[in-house]
Coordinates of C-alpha atoms in Angstrom, one line a residue:
Chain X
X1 CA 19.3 5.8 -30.5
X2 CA 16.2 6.7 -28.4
X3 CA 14.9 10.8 -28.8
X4 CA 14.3 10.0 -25.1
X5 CA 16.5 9.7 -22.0
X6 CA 15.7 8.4 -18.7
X7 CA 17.3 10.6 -15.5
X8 CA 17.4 8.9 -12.3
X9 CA 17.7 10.6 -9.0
X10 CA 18.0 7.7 -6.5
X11 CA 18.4 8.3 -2.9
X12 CA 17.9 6.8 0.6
X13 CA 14.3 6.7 0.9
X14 CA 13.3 7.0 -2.5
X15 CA 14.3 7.0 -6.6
X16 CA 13.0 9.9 -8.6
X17 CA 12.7 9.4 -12.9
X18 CA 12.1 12.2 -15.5
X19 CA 11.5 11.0 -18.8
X20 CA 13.0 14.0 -21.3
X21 CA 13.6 14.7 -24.4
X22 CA 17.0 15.9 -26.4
X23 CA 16.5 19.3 -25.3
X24 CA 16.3 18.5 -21.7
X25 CA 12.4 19.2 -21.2
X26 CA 11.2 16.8 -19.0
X27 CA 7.8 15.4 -20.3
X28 CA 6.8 13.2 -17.2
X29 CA 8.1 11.8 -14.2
X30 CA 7.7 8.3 -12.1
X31 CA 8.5 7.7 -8.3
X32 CA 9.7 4.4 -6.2
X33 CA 11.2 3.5 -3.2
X34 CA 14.9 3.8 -2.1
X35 CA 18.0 3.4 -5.0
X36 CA 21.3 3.6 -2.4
X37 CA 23.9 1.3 -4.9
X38 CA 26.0 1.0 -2.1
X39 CA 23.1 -0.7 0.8
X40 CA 21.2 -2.9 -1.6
X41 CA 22.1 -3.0 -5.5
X42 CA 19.6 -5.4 -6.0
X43 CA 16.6 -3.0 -4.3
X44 CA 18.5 -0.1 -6.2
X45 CA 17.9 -1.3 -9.6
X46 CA 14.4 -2.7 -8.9
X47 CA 13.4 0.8 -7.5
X48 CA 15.5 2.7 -10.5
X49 CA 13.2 0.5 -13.1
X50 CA 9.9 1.2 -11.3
X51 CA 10.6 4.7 -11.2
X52 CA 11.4 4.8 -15.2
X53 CA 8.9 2.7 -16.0
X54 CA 6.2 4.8 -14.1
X55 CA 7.5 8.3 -16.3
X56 CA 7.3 5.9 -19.1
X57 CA 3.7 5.5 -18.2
X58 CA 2.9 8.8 -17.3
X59 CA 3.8 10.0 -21.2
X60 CA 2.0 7.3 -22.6
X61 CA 4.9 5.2 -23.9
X62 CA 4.7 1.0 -23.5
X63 CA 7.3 -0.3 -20.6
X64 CA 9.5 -1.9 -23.9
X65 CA 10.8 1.5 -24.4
X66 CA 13.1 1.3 -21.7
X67 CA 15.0 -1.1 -23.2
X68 CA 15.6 2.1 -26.4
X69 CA 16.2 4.5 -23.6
X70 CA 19.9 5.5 -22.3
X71 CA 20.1 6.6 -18.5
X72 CA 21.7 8.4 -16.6
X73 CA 21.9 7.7 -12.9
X74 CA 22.7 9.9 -10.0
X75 CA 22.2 7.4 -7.0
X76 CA 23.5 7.8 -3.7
X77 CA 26.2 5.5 -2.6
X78 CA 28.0 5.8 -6.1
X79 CA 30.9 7.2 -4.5
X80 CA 31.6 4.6 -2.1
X81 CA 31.7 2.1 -4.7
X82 CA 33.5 3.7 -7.8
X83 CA 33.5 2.1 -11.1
X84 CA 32.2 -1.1 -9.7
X85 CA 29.0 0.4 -9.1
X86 CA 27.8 0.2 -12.6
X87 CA 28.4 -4.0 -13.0
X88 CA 25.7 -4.5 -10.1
X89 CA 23.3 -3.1 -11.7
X90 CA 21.8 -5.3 -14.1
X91 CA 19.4 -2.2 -15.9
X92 CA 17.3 -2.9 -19.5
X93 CA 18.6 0.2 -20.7
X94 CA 20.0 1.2 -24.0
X95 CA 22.8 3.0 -22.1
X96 CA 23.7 3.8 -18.4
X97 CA 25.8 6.3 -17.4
X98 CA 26.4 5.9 -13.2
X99 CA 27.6 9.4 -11.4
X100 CA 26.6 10.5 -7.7
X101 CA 23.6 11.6 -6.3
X102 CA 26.0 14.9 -5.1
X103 CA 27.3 16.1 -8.9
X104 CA 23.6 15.4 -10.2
X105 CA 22.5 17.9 -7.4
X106 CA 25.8 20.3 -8.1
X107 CA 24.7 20.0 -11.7
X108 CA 21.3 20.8 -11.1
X109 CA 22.1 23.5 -8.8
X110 CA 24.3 25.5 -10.3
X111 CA 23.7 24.7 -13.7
X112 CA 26.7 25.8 -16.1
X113 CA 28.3 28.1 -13.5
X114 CA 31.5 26.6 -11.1
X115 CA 30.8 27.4 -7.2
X116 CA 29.7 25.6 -4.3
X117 CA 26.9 23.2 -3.6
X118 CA 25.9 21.8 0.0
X119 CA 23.2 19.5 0.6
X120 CA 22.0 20.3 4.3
X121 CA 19.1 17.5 4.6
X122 CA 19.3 14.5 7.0
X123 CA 23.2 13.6 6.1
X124 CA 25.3 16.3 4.5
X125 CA 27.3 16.6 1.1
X126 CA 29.8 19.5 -0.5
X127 CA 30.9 20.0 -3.4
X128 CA 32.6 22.7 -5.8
X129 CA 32.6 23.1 -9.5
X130 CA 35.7 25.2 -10.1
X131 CA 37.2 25.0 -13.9
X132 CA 34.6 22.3 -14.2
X133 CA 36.8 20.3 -11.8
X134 CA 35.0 18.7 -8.9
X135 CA 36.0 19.1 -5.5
X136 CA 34.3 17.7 -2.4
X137 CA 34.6 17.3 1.3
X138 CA 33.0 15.3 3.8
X139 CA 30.2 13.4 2.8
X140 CA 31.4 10.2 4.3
X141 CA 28.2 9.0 6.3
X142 CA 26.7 9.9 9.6
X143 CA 29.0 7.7 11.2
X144 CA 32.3 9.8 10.7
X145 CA 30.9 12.8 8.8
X146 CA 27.4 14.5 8.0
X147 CA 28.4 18.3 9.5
X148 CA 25.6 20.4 9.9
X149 CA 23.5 16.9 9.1
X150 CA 20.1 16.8 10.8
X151 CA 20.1 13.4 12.1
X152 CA 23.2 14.1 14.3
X153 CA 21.6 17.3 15.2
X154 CA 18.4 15.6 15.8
X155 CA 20.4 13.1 18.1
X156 CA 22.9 15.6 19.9
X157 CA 19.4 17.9 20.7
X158 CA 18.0 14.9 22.4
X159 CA 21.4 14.4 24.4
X160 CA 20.9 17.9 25.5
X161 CA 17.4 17.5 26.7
X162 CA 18.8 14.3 28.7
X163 CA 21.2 16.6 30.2
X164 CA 19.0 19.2 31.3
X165 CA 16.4 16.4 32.4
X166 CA 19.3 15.1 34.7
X167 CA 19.7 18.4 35.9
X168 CA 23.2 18.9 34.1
X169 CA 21.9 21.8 32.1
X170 CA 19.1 24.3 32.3
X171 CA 15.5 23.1 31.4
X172 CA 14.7 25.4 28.4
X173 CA 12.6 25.4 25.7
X174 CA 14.4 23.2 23.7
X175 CA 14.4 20.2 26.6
X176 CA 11.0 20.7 27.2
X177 CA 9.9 20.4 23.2
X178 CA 11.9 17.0 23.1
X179 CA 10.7 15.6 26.3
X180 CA 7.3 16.3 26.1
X181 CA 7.7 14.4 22.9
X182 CA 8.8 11.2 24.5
X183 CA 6.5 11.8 27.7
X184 CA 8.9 13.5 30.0
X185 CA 10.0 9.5 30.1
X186 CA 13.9 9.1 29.0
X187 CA 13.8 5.8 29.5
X188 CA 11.5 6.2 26.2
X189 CA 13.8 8.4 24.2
X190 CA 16.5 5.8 25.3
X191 CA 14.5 3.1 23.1
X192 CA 13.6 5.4 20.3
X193 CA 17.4 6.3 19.9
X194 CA 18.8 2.8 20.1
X195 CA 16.0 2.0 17.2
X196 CA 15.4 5.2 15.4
X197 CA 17.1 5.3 11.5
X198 CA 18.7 8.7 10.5
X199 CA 15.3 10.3 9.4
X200 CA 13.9 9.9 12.6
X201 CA 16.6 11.9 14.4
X202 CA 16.6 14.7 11.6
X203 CA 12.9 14.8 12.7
X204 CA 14.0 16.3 15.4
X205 CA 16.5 19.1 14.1
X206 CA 13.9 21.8 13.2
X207 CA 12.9 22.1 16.9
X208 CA 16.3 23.2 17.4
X209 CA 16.2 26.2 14.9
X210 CA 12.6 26.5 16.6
X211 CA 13.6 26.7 20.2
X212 CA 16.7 29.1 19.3
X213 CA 14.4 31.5 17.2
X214 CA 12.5 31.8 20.8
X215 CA 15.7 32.6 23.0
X216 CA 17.2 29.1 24.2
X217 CA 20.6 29.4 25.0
X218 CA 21.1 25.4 24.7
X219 CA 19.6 25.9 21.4
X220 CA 22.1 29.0 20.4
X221 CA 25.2 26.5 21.3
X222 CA 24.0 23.4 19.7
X223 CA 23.4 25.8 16.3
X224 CA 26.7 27.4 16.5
X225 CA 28.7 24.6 16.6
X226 CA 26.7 22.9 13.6
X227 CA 26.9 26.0 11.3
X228 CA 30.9 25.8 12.1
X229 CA 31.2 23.1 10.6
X230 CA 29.2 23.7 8.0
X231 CA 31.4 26.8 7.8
X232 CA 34.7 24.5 8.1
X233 CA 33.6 22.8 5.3
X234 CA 32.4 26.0 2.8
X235 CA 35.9 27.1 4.3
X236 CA 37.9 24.6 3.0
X237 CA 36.0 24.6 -0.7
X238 CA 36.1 28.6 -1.3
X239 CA 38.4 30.2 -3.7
X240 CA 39.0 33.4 -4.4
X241 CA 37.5 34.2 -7.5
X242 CA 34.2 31.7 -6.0
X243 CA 31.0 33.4 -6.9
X244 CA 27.9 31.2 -5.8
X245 CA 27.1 28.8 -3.3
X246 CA 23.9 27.0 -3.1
X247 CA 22.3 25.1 -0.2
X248 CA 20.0 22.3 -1.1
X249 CA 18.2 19.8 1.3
X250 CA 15.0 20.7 3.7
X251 CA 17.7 22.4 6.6
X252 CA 19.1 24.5 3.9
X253 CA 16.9 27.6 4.3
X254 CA 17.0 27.3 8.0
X255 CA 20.7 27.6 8.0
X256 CA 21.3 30.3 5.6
X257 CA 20.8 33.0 7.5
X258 CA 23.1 31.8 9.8
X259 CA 26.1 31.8 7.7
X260 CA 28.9 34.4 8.5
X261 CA 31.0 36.2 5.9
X262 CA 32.6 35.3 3.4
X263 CA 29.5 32.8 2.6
X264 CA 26.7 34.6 3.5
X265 CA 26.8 36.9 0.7
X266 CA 28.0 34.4 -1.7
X267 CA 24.5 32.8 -1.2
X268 CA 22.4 31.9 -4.8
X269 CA 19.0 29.6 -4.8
X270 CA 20.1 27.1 -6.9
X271 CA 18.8 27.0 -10.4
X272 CA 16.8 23.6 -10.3
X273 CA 17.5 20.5 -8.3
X274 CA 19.0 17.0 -8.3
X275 CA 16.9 15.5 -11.0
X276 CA 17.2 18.8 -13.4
X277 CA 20.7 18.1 -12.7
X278 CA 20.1 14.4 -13.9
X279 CA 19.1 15.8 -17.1
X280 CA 21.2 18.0 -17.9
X281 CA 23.9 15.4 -17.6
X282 CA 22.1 13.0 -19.0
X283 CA 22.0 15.7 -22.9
X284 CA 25.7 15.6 -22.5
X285 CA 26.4 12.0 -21.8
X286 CA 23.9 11.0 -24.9
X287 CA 22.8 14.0 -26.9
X288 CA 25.7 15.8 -27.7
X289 CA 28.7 14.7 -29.7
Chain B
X1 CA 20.5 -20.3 53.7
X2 CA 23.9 -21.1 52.2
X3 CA 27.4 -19.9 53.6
X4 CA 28.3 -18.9 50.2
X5 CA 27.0 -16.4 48.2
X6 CA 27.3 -15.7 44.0
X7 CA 28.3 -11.7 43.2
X8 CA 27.9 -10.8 39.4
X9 CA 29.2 -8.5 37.4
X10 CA 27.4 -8.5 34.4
X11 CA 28.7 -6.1 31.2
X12 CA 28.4 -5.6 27.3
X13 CA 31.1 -7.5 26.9
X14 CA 31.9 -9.8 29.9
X15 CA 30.0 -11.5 32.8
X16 CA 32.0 -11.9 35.6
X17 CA 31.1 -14.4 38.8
X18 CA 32.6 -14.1 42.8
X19 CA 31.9 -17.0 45.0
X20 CA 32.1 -15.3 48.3
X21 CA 31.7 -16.4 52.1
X22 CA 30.4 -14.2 54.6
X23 CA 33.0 -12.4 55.7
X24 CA 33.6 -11.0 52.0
X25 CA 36.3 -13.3 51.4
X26 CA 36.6 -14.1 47.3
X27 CA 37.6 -17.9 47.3
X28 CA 36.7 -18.6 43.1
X29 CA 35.7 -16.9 40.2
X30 CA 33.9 -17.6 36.8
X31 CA 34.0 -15.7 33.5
X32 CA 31.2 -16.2 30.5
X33 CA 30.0 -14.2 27.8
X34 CA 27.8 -10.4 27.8
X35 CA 25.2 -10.1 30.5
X36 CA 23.5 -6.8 29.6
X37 CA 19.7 -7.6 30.6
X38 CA 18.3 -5.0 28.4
X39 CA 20.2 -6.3 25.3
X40 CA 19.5 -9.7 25.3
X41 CA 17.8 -11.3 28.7
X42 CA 18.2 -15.2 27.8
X43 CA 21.5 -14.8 26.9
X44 CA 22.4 -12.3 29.9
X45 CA 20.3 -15.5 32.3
X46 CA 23.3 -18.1 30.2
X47 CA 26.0 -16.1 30.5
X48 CA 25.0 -15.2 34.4
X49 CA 25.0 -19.5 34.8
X50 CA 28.0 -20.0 33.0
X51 CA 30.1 -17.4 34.9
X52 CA 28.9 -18.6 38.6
X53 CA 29.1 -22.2 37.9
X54 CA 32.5 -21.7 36.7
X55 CA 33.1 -20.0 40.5
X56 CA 31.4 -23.5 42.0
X57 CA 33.8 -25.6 39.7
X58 CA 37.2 -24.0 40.3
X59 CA 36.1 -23.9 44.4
X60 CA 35.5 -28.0 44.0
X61 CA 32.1 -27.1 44.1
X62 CA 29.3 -29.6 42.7
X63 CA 27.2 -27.8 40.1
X64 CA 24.1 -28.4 42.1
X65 CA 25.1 -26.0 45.0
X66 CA 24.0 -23.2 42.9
X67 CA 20.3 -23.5 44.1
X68 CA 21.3 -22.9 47.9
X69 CA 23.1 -19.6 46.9
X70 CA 21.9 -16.2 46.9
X71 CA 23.0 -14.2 44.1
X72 CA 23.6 -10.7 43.9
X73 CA 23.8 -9.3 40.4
X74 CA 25.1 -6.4 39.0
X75 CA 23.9 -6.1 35.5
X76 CA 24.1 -3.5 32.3
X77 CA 21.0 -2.4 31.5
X78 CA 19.3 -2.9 34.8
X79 CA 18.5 0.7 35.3
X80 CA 16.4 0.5 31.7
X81 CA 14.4 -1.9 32.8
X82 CA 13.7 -1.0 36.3
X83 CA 12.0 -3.7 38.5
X84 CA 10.8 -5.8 35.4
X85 CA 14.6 -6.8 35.0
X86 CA 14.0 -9.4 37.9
X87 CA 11.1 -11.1 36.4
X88 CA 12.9 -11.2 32.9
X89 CA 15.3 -13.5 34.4
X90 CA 14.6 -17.2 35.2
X91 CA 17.7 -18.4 37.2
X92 CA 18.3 -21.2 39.4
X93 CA 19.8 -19.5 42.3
X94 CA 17.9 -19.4 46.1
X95 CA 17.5 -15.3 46.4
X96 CA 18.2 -12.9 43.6
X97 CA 18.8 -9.0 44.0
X98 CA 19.3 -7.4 40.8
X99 CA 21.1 -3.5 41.1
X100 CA 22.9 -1.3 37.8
X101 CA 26.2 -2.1 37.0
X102 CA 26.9 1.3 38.3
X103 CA 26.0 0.5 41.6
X104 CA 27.9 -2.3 42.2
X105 CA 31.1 -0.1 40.9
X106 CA 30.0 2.6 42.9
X107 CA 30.1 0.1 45.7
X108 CA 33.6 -0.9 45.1
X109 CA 35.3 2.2 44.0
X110 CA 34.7 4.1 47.4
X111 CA 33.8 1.3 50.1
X112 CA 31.3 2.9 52.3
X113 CA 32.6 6.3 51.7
X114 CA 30.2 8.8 50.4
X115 CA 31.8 10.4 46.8
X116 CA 31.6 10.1 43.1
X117 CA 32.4 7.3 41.1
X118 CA 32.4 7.4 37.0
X119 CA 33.4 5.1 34.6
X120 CA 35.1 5.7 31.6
X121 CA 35.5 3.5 29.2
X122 CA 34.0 2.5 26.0
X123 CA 31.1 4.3 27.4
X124 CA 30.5 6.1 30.8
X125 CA 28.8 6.1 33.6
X126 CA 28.6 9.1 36.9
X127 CA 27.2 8.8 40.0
X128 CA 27.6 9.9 43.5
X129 CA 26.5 8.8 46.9
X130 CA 26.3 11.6 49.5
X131 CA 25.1 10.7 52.6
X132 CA 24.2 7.1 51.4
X133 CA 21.5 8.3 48.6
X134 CA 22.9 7.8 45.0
X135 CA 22.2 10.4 42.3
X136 CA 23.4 9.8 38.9
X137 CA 23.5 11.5 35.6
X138 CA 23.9 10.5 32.1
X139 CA 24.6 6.7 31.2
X140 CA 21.8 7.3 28.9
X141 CA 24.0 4.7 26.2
X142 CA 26.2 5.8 23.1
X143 CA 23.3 7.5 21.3
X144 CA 22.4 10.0 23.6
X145 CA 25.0 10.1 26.5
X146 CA 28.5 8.6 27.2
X147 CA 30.1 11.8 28.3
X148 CA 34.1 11.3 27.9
X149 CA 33.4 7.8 26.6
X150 CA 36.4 5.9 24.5
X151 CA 33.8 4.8 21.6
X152 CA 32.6 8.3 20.7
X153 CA 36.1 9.8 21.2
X154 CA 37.4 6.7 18.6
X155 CA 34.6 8.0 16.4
X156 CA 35.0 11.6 16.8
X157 CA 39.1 10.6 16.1
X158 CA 38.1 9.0 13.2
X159 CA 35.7 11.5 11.7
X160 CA 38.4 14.3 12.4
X161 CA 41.1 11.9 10.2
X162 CA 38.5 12.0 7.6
X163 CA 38.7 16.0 7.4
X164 CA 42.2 16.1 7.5
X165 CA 42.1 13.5 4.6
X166 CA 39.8 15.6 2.8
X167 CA 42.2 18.9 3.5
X168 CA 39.6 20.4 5.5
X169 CA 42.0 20.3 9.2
X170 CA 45.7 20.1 9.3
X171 CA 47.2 16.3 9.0
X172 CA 49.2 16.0 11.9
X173 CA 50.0 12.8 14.3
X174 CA 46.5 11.8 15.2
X175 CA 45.1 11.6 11.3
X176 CA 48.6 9.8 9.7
X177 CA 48.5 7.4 12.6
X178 CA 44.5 6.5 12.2
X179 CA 44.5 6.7 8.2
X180 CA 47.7 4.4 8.3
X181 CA 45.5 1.9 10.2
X182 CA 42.8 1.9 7.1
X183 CA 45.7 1.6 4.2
X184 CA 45.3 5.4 3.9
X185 CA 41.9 4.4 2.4
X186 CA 39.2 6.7 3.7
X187 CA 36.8 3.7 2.2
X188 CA 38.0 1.1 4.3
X189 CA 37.6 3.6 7.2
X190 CA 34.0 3.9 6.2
X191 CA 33.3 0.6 5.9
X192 CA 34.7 -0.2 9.5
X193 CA 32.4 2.4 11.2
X194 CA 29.4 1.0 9.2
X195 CA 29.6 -2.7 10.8
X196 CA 31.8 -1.5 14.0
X197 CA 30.6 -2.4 17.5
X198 CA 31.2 0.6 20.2
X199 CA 34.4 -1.5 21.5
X200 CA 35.9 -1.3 17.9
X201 CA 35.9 2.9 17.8
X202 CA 36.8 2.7 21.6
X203 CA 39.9 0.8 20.0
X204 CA 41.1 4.3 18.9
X205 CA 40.5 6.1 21.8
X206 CA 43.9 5.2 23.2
X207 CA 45.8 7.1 20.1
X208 CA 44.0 10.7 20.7
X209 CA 46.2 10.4 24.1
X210 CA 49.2 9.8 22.5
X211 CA 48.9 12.0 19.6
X212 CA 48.4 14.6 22.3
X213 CA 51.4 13.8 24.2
X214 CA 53.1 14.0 20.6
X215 CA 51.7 18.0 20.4
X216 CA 49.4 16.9 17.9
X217 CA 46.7 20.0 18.1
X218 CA 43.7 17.8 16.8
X219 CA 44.1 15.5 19.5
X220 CA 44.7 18.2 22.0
X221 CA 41.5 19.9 20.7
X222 CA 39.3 16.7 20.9
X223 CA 40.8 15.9 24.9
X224 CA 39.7 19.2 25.9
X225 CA 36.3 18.9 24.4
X226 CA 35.7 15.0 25.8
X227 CA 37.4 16.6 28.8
X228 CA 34.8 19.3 29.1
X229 CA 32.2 16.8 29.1
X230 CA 33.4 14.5 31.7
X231 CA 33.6 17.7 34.2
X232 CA 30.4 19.1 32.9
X233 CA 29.1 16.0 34.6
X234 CA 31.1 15.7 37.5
X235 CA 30.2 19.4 38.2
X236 CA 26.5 18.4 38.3
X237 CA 27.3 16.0 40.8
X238 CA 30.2 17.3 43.5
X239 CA 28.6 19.1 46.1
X240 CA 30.5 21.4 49.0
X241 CA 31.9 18.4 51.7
X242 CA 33.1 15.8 48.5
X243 CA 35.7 14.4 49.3
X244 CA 36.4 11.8 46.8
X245 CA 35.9 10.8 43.1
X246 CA 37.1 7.8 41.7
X247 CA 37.9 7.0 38.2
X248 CA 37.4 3.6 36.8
X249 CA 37.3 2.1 33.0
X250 CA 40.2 2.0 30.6
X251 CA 40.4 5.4 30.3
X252 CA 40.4 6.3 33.7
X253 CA 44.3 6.8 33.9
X254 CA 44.2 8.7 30.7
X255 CA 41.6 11.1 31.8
X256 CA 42.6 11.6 35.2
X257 CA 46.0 14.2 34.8
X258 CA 43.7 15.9 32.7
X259 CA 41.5 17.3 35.0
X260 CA 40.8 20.9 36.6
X261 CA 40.3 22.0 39.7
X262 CA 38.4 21.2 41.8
X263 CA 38.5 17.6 40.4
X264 CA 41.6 17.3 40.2
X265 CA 42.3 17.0 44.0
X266 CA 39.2 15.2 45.1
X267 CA 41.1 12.3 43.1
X268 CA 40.8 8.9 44.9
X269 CA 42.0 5.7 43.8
X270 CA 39.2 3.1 43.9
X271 CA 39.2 0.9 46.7
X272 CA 37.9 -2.5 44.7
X273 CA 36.4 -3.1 41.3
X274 CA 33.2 -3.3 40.8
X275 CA 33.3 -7.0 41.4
X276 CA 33.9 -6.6 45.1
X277 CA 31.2 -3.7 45.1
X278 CA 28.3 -6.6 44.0
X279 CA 30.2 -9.1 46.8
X280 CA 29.6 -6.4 49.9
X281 CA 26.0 -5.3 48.6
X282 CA 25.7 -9.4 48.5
X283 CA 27.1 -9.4 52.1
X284 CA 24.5 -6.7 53.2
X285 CA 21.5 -8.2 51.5
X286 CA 21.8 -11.8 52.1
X287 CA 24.0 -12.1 55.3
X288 CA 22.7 -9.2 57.6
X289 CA 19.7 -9.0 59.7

């Protein structure tokens, strides 16, 4: 048995690794390209070994180590597939332990302590710890889920600014930011949206906290209804004895203050994020008897 | 100058040939594949072929005829591509005049009335004519428009089984009937909306009705949201001396009981399909002076 364990935290666009020892201090970290299990398992595992292999690297150690190493993975698209997940992986390591990219992110966020965890980034995710039983909701995809996700609020800001450019709506600040962007030519933003992945359209959420901070009324609306179902969701994981909820993900401070009671004042910055989590799973999984 | 001329209706799905004299009269038809020029030009050229020489071969026709016909066509995508849509076209015919799909239904909904016309169906599409000059709004495409449109209300249906799934809403009608079509398996459901084309979620549009009908209060609450929509639009276009607005698309019977005032009683059933809309523009363009 390895002193060492390798924690992945392998997402859409890219795979993070910490290399760390038995008492969960992470000694160096490596970086790659996207780990989804679910899209591409083949990619996935490439990505997750170039990511250990760079920590590896970074602390000095030869690439054979890997091979004395246990891992644990939190990757996205573990969930979809379920215990299958693990068998497409073919991974050099000593042991691999496969979990989601959400419970190595609830994990890292709330450390030992049961509550809520919401990832607000380009998709969405929630989860609650309670009795050290996981809960979640949601969290199926942009397709049929993703509330309060910034690509859909990306893409429903631009169908706003179409509106108001067809003279549907009123021409605010918020139509004008987004058409500008696509030279006051819809026919443009037509083709960017037919073409445009999920991280393009989130590219365009923050202009919607930014034009509602100024006054637009479209703005207000299209915030409203996204932090209700944020809301929706927090509503249906809440207990009564809940004492923590922590928003993750780069919309995550733009929505707190948003949040009415009960939530709002159940807020708490999480306590380290999804690759901490990683680790910390990772001591248990191999460290601990 | 031929005696004949060839009207196209050219869709997503379908392409759909007249062979027409003078006077209007429709003496064959032709069906091929998709003819959306945006989407794919060669194909939409094929399918456009296919479709009007089936017309020439069911009137006894000789292939060869095609070359002394004008052709009027009436194509998805048109209005993206503006006047370039012509050029991207290389057909055999003796005149071509290329309008929107939306023209040509305009054309055949309400004759040479002035009024509204939308389509609802998988997607949607609004426009008006008031005193011969057509406005239109939205029919921006799924990403960014489709007001009242049966793929995102399939979607929106399927996202809202999802939460009920998850314990988020109530499970009523709508969410037993949709999760009963996935084997109750909210990964099957996934996997469907990862690879589904817009007519497969506009497959699902049909149930929202009838879990409406069957008090079901999700269903009830999506209708008067989608509902909203379509007379968010229709408000930006009815002006003081309407008279009429026609409803066409699969959902147009669905929608139309559900509509306020003043929509409600401007109601009209269309005159033609959008078919007979491309033969009368024919008429005008190639058989008047």
């Amino acid at each position: 048995m390895s002193s060492w364990l390798i924690a992945i935290d392998g997402g859409g666009s890219t795979c993070r690794a910490a290399l760390a020892g038995p008492d969960g201090e992470i000694v160096s970290r490596g970086l790659a390209g996207p780990a989804n299990v679910a899209t591409d398992p083949q990619q996935a595992a490439a990505n997750i070994v170039a990511a250990a292999q760079g920590a590896l690297a970074e602390a000095g150690l030869p690439a054979g180590a890997l091979s004395a190493c246990p891992a644990l993975l939190g990757l996205a698209g573990a969930r979809q597939l379920g215990r299958d997940g693990r068998s497409l992986l073919s991974l050099p390591f000593s042991q691999v332990e496969l979990v989601g990219d959400g419970e190595i992110a609830l994990e890292g966020a709330l450390g030992p302590h049961d509550g809520i965890m919401a990832i607000l980034g380009t998709g969405s995710t929630f989860l609650a710890r309670q009795d050290g039983k996981i809960r979640s909701v949601g969290g199926w995809g942009v397709h049929l889920a993703d509330q309060g996700g910034g690509a859909r609020l990306g893409r429903e800001a631009l169908k706003s600014a179409l509106l108001s450019r067809d003279g549907v709506r009123p021409r605010g600040v918020l139509a004008e930011t987004l058409l500008a962007a696509f030279g006051d030519d819809p026919a443009r933003m037509v083709a960017f949206a037919g073409s445009a992945r999920q991280a393009d359209f989130a590219r365009h959420a923050p202009a919607v906290f930014d034009a509602a901070k100024a006054g637009d009324s479209e703005a207000e609306a299209l915030l409203a209804a996204f932090t209700k179902e944020v809301e929706e969701m927090l509503a249906a994981l809440v207990w009564p004895g809940c004492r923590r909820i922590a928003l993750m993900g780069g919309l995550a401070p733009l929505y707190a203050p948003r949040l009415a009671p009960p939530f709002a004042g159940l807020l708490a910055a999480p306590l380290g994020d999804a690759l901490d989590g990683a680790v910390r799973m990772g001591q248990r999984a191999f460290f601990t008897a």
